[in-house]
Amino acid sequence: MKGIYPGTFDPISLGHLNILEKATKIFDEVILGVADYTAKENYFSLEERVDMCRKSCSHLDRVKVISFKGLVVDFAKEQDCKVLIRGLRAVSDFEYELSLALHNVKLSEDIETVFLVPSLRYMYLSSSMVRQLADLNADLKDFVPAVVAEAFKEKRHRSL
Ligand code: ADP
């Protein structure tokens, strides 16, 4: 079976990778869908986000990274896929994720969302926390793949 793991991935973190690794044990093929549209302003461009995702999951041969515009349910149909994968962290994710899943069912009733729980060490890791830590010049090695830590450093140098 095929599953789509959609998100902004701004940037991809070790928490996202943890979910992806778990997903590859359940699904035959996992599409990591990088959303072009988001309600928030992105830190990294779509191209940068896709590039970092590709480099970070090159060791996972069941994973394909594809960007998409528009609704995730339309992207799922295009990819001939009926399952969306989302990560569920602490209680704070629950309301938002539930609402998203219910809206997606309303938009396309044959698409289901499954939730995977990350390992405890990633339970409170978010891309927004990573961006804040990067702003404060923290060591990011426990939070993001090396390629992402490098990208933050490059952006920092360019802005100095
Ligand atoms: P979005 O912008 O759509 O919320 P994100 O890129 O922030 O997407 O995250 C994509 C998915 O990965 C979401 O389901 C989110 O809850 C999940 N996720 C993000 N960080 C983690 C983490 N540390 N552990 C588990 N799941 C996570």
mmCIF file of N, CA and C in Angstrom, residues 8-85:
data_model
loop_
_atom_site.group_PDB
_atom_site.id
_atom_site.type_symbol
_atom_site.label_atom_id
_atom_site.label_comp_id
_atom_site.label_asym_id
_atom_site.label_seq_id
_atom_site.Cartn_x
_atom_site.Cartn_y
_atom_site.Cartn_z
ATOM 1 N N THR A 8 4.678 20.929 5.490
ATOM 2 C CA THR A 8 5.447 22.066 5.006
ATOM 3 C C THR A 8 6.947 21.743 4.991
ATOM 4 N N PHE A 9 7.360 21.018 5.989
ATOM 5 C CA PHE A 9 8.762 20.617 6.144
ATOM 6 C C PHE A 9 9.690 21.836 6.029
ATOM 7 N N ASP A 10 9.456 22.797 6.916
ATOM 8 C CA ASP A 10 10.179 24.087 6.867
ATOM 9 C C ASP A 10 11.014 24.298 8.136
ATOM 10 N N PRO A 11 12.088 23.546 8.334
ATOM 11 C CA PRO A 11 12.650 22.502 7.495
ATOM 12 C C PRO A 11 12.284 21.110 8.031
ATOM 13 N N ILE A 12 12.684 20.079 7.277
ATOM 14 C CA ILE A 12 12.513 18.705 7.756
ATOM 15 C C ILE A 12 13.368 18.521 9.018
ATOM 16 N N SER A 13 12.789 17.820 10.003
ATOM 17 C CA SER A 13 13.501 17.623 11.282
ATOM 18 C C SER A 13 13.699 16.133 11.538
ATOM 19 N N LEU A 14 14.425 15.817 12.597
ATOM 20 C CA LEU A 14 14.608 14.399 12.952
ATOM 21 C C LEU A 14 13.278 13.784 13.390
ATOM 22 N N GLY A 15 12.335 14.621 13.849
ATOM 23 C CA GLY A 15 10.987 14.137 14.201
ATOM 24 C C GLY A 15 10.244 13.668 12.954
ATOM 25 N N HIS A 16 10.311 14.466 11.887
ATOM 26 C CA HIS A 16 9.698 14.066 10.611
ATOM 27 C C HIS A 16 10.325 12.750 10.114
ATOM 28 N N LEU A 17 11.663 12.689 10.195
ATOM 29 C CA LEU A 17 12.361 11.486 9.704
ATOM 30 C C LEU A 17 11.976 10.254 10.511
ATOM 31 N N ASN A 18 11.770 10.453 11.820
ATOM 32 C CA ASN A 18 11.353 9.369 12.699
ATOM 33 C C ASN A 18 10.001 8.797 12.237
ATOM 34 N N ILE A 19 9.075 9.699 11.899
ATOM 35 C CA ILE A 19 7.757 9.271 11.407
ATOM 36 C C ILE A 19 7.909 8.556 10.052
ATOM 37 N N LEU A 20 8.752 9.127 9.192
ATOM 38 C CA LEU A 20 8.969 8.517 7.866
ATOM 39 C C LEU A 20 9.530 7.107 7.985
ATOM 40 N N GLU A 21 10.509 6.940 8.887
ATOM 41 C CA GLU A 21 11.115 5.621 9.061
ATOM 42 C C GLU A 21 10.082 4.619 9.553
ATOM 43 N N LYS A 22 9.228 5.049 10.464
ATOM 44 C CA LYS A 22 8.152 4.166 10.949
ATOM 45 C C LYS A 22 7.186 3.847 9.803
ATOM 46 N N ALA A 23 6.883 4.859 8.993
ATOM 47 C CA ALA A 23 5.922 4.670 7.896
ATOM 48 C C ALA A 23 6.439 3.658 6.870
ATOM 49 N N THR A 24 7.759 3.659 6.636
ATOM 50 C CA THR A 24 8.301 2.717 5.635
ATOM 51 C C THR A 24 8.204 1.263 6.112
ATOM 52 N N LYS A 25 7.999 1.080 7.427
ATOM 53 C CA LYS A 25 7.839 -0.295 7.927
ATOM 54 C C LYS A 25 6.402 -0.780 7.743
ATOM 55 N N ILE A 26 5.503 0.155 7.486
ATOM 56 C CA ILE A 26 4.084 -0.200 7.344
ATOM 57 C C ILE A 26 3.645 -0.163 5.879
ATOM 58 N N PHE A 27 4.116 0.865 5.151
ATOM 59 C CA PHE A 27 3.694 1.060 3.758
ATOM 60 C C PHE A 27 4.780 0.563 2.797
ATOM 61 N N ASP A 28 4.338 0.102 1.610
ATOM 62 C CA ASP A 28 5.309 -0.337 0.600
ATOM 63 C C ASP A 28 6.004 0.868 -0.018
ATOM 64 N N GLU A 29 5.232 1.972 -0.127
ATOM 65 C CA GLU A 29 5.785 3.186 -0.725
ATOM 66 C C GLU A 29 5.262 4.399 0.034
ATOM 67 N N VAL A 30 6.145 5.334 0.350
ATOM 68 C CA VAL A 30 5.719 6.546 1.047
ATOM 69 C C VAL A 30 6.131 7.759 0.211
ATOM 70 N N ILE A 31 5.135 8.610 -0.082
ATOM 71 C CA ILE A 31 5.445 9.848 -0.792
ATOM 72 C C ILE A 31 5.509 10.964 0.235
ATOM 73 N N LEU A 32 6.648 11.609 0.315
ATOM 74 C CA LEU A 32 6.758 12.770 1.197
ATOM 75 C C LEU A 32 6.316 13.972 0.352
ATOM 76 N N GLY A 33 5.149 14.509 0.660
ATOM 77 C CA GLY A 33 4.584 15.598 -0.136
ATOM 78 C C GLY A 33 4.909 16.949 0.485
ATOM 79 N N VAL A 34 5.709 17.744 -0.224
ATOM 80 C CA VAL A 34 6.099 19.052 0.310
ATOM 81 C C VAL A 34 5.135 20.109 -0.240
ATOM 82 N N ALA A 35 4.379 20.731 0.658
ATOM 83 C CA ALA A 35 3.334 21.673 0.240
ATOM 84 C C ALA A 35 3.930 23.001 -0.197
ATOM 85 N N ASP A 36 3.470 23.476 -1.360
ATOM 86 C CA ASP A 36 3.885 24.784 -1.844
ATOM 87 C C ASP A 36 3.090 25.847 -1.091
ATOM 88 N N TYR A 37 1.755 25.658 -1.083
ATOM 89 C CA TYR A 37 0.917 26.625 -0.370
ATOM 90 C C TYR A 37 0.922 26.349 1.129
ATOM 91 N N THR A 38 1.091 27.389 1.921
ATOM 92 C CA THR A 38 0.851 27.255 3.362
ATOM 93 C C THR A 38 0.282 28.579 3.844
ATOM 94 N N ALA A 39 -0.463 28.521 4.935
ATOM 95 C CA ALA A 39 -1.069 29.730 5.480
ATOM 96 C C ALA A 39 -0.001 30.635 6.099
ATOM 97 N N LYS A 40 1.144 30.040 6.424
ATOM 98 C CA LYS A 40 2.207 30.832 7.048
ATOM 99 C C LYS A 40 3.318 31.157 6.047
ATOM 100 N N GLU A 41 4.123 32.162 6.394
ATOM 101 C CA GLU A 41 5.243 32.500 5.519
ATOM 102 C C GLU A 41 6.372 31.506 5.785
ATOM 103 N N ASN A 42 6.945 30.980 4.723
ATOM 104 C CA ASN A 42 7.980 29.972 4.926
ATOM 105 C C ASN A 42 9.358 30.590 5.102
ATOM 106 N N TYR A 43 10.195 29.893 5.857
ATOM 107 C CA TYR A 43 11.571 30.332 6.086
ATOM 108 C C TYR A 43 12.424 29.909 4.890
ATOM 109 N N PHE A 44 12.269 28.650 4.474
ATOM 110 C CA PHE A 44 13.003 28.140 3.313
ATOM 111 C C PHE A 44 12.063 28.102 2.103
ATOM 112 N N SER A 45 12.629 28.321 0.916
ATOM 113 C CA SER A 45 11.808 28.268 -0.309
ATOM 114 C C SER A 45 11.383 26.824 -0.570
ATOM 115 N N LEU A 46 10.422 26.650 -1.467
ATOM 116 C CA LEU A 46 9.956 25.301 -1.806
ATOM 117 C C LEU A 46 11.131 24.451 -2.312
ATOM 118 N N GLU A 47 11.959 25.055 -3.186
ATOM 119 C CA GLU A 47 13.089 24.308 -3.757
ATOM 120 C C GLU A 47 14.063 23.872 -2.663
ATOM 121 N N GLU A 48 14.335 24.789 -1.723
ATOM 122 C CA GLU A 48 15.257 24.445 -0.629
ATOM 123 C C GLU A 48 14.675 23.328 0.236
ATOM 124 N N ARG A 49 13.355 23.427 0.529
ATOM 125 C CA ARG A 49 12.713 22.414 1.383
ATOM 126 C C ARG A 49 12.733 21.038 0.709
ATOM 127 N N VAL A 50 12.430 21.028 -0.594
ATOM 128 C CA VAL A 50 12.421 19.755 -1.334
ATOM 129 C C VAL A 50 13.834 19.162 -1.361
ATOM 130 N N ASP A 51 14.822 20.011 -1.634
ATOM 131 C CA ASP A 51 16.207 19.551 -1.724
ATOM 132 C C ASP A 51 16.672 18.940 -0.390
ATOM 133 N N MET A 52 16.341 19.616 0.718
ATOM 134 C CA MET A 52 16.752 19.098 2.034
ATOM 135 C C MET A 52 16.034 17.787 2.359
ATOM 136 N N CYS A 53 14.750 17.690 1.958
ATOM 137 C CA CYS A 53 13.994 16.440 2.197
ATOM 138 C C CYS A 53 14.634 15.305 1.407
ATOM 139 N N ARG A 54 14.956 15.579 0.117
ATOM 140 C CA ARG A 54 15.554 14.516 -0.729
ATOM 141 C C ARG A 54 16.858 14.034 -0.136
ATOM 142 N N LYS A 55 17.709 14.989 0.280
ATOM 143 C CA LYS A 55 19.015 14.593 0.819
ATOM 144 C C LYS A 55 18.864 13.860 2.141
ATOM 145 N N SER A 56 17.862 14.266 2.950
ATOM 146 C CA SER A 56 17.710 13.668 4.285
ATOM 147 C C SER A 56 17.121 12.270 4.232
ATOM 148 N N CYS A 57 16.382 11.944 3.165
ATOM 149 C CA CYS A 57 15.819 10.582 3.150
ATOM 150 C C CYS A 57 16.379 9.735 2.013
ATOM 151 N N SER A 58 17.606 10.061 1.578
ATOM 152 C CA SER A 58 18.206 9.270 0.495
ATOM 153 C C SER A 58 18.470 7.826 0.946
ATOM 154 N N HIS A 59 18.547 7.588 2.268
ATOM 155 C CA HIS A 59 18.797 6.215 2.762
ATOM 156 C C HIS A 59 17.509 5.383 2.804
ATOM 157 N N LEU A 60 16.363 6.021 2.556
ATOM 158 C CA LEU A 60 15.084 5.304 2.628
ATOM 159 C C LEU A 60 14.578 5.050 1.208
ATOM 160 N N ASP A 61 14.815 3.847 0.691
ATOM 161 C CA ASP A 61 14.495 3.670 -0.730
ATOM 162 C C ASP A 61 13.002 3.519 -1.031
ATOM 163 N N ARG A 62 12.169 3.417 -0.023
ATOM 164 C CA ARG A 62 10.722 3.372 -0.301
ATOM 165 C C ARG A 62 10.098 4.769 -0.291
ATOM 166 N N VAL A 63 10.932 5.791 -0.084
ATOM 167 C CA VAL A 63 10.403 7.157 0.026
ATOM 168 C C VAL A 63 10.708 7.964 -1.234
ATOM 169 N N LYS A 64 9.674 8.668 -1.718
ATOM 170 C CA LYS A 64 9.838 9.551 -2.881
ATOM 171 C C LYS A 64 9.431 10.946 -2.427
ATOM 172 N N VAL A 65 10.217 11.965 -2.752
ATOM 173 C CA VAL A 65 9.862 13.332 -2.358
ATOM 174 C C VAL A 65 9.257 14.063 -3.566
ATOM 175 N N ILE A 66 8.036 14.564 -3.393
ATOM 176 C CA ILE A 66 7.357 15.273 -4.492
ATOM 177 C C ILE A 66 6.695 16.529 -3.922
ATOM 178 N N SER A 67 6.837 17.667 -4.601
ATOM 179 C CA SER A 67 6.153 18.872 -4.115
ATOM 180 C C SER A 67 4.763 18.939 -4.742
ATOM 181 N N PHE A 68 3.859 19.641 -4.069
ATOM 182 C CA PHE A 68 2.517 19.779 -4.657
ATOM 183 C C PHE A 68 1.928 21.148 -4.351
ATOM 184 N N LYS A 69 1.036 21.571 -5.261
ATOM 185 C CA LYS A 69 0.303 22.827 -5.094
ATOM 186 C C LYS A 69 -1.140 22.444 -4.833
ATOM 187 N N GLY A 70 -1.859 23.250 -4.106
ATOM 188 C CA GLY A 70 -3.293 23.006 -3.936
ATOM 189 C C GLY A 70 -3.610 22.011 -2.840
ATOM 190 N N LEU A 71 -4.805 21.429 -2.957
ATOM 191 C CA LEU A 71 -5.300 20.546 -1.897
ATOM 192 C C LEU A 71 -4.553 19.220 -1.862
ATOM 193 N N VAL A 72 -4.312 18.761 -0.636
ATOM 194 C CA VAL A 72 -3.613 17.482 -0.487
ATOM 195 C C VAL A 72 -4.470 16.324 -1.017
ATOM 196 N N VAL A 73 -5.810 16.437 -0.910
ATOM 197 C CA VAL A 73 -6.659 15.346 -1.407
ATOM 198 C C VAL A 73 -6.563 15.234 -2.944
ATOM 199 N N ASP A 74 -6.380 16.379 -3.621
ATOM 200 C CA ASP A 74 -6.221 16.335 -5.083
ATOM 201 C C ASP A 74 -4.868 15.707 -5.440
ATOM 202 N N PHE A 75 -3.858 16.075 -4.660
ATOM 203 C CA PHE A 75 -2.522 15.496 -4.869
ATOM 204 C C PHE A 75 -2.586 13.973 -4.658
ATOM 205 N N ALA A 76 -3.313 13.556 -3.614
ATOM 206 C CA ALA A 76 -3.442 12.116 -3.326
ATOM 207 C C ALA A 76 -4.101 11.400 -4.506
ATOM 208 N N LYS A 77 -5.157 12.014 -5.053
ATOM 209 C CA LYS A 77 -5.841 11.391 -6.199
ATOM 210 C C LYS A 77 -4.895 11.271 -7.391
ATOM 211 N N GLU A 78 -4.170 12.352 -7.636
ATOM 212 C CA GLU A 78 -3.175 12.353 -8.735
ATOM 213 C C GLU A 78 -2.183 11.207 -8.584
ATOM 214 N N GLN A 79 -1.808 10.952 -7.334
ATOM 215 C CA GLN A 79 -0.797 9.923 -7.063
ATOM 216 C C GLN A 79 -1.426 8.544 -6.876
ATOM 217 N N ASP A 80 -2.768 8.484 -7.044
ATOM 218 C CA ASP A 80 -3.489 7.230 -6.895
ATOM 219 C C ASP A 80 -3.284 6.625 -5.494
ATOM 220 N N CYS A 81 -3.452 7.485 -4.500
ATOM 221 C CA CYS A 81 -3.190 7.094 -3.112
ATOM 222 C C CYS A 81 -4.377 7.488 -2.229
ATOM 223 N N LYS A 82 -4.737 6.607 -1.293
ATOM 224 C CA LYS A 82 -5.928 6.870 -0.471
ATOM 225 C C LYS A 82 -5.608 7.083 1.008
ATOM 226 N N VAL A 83 -4.340 7.065 1.350
ATOM 227 C CA VAL A 83 -3.982 7.194 2.776
ATOM 228 C C VAL A 83 -3.034 8.367 3.010
ATOM 229 N N LEU A 84 -3.427 9.226 3.963
ATOM 230 C CA LEU A 84 -2.548 10.322 4.378
ATOM 231 C C LEU A 84 -1.935 9.930 5.721
ATOM 232 N N ILE A 85 -0.657 10.215 5.870
ATOM 233 C CA ILE A 85 0.040 9.907 7.125
ATOM 234 C C ILE A 85 0.344 11.230 7.819
#
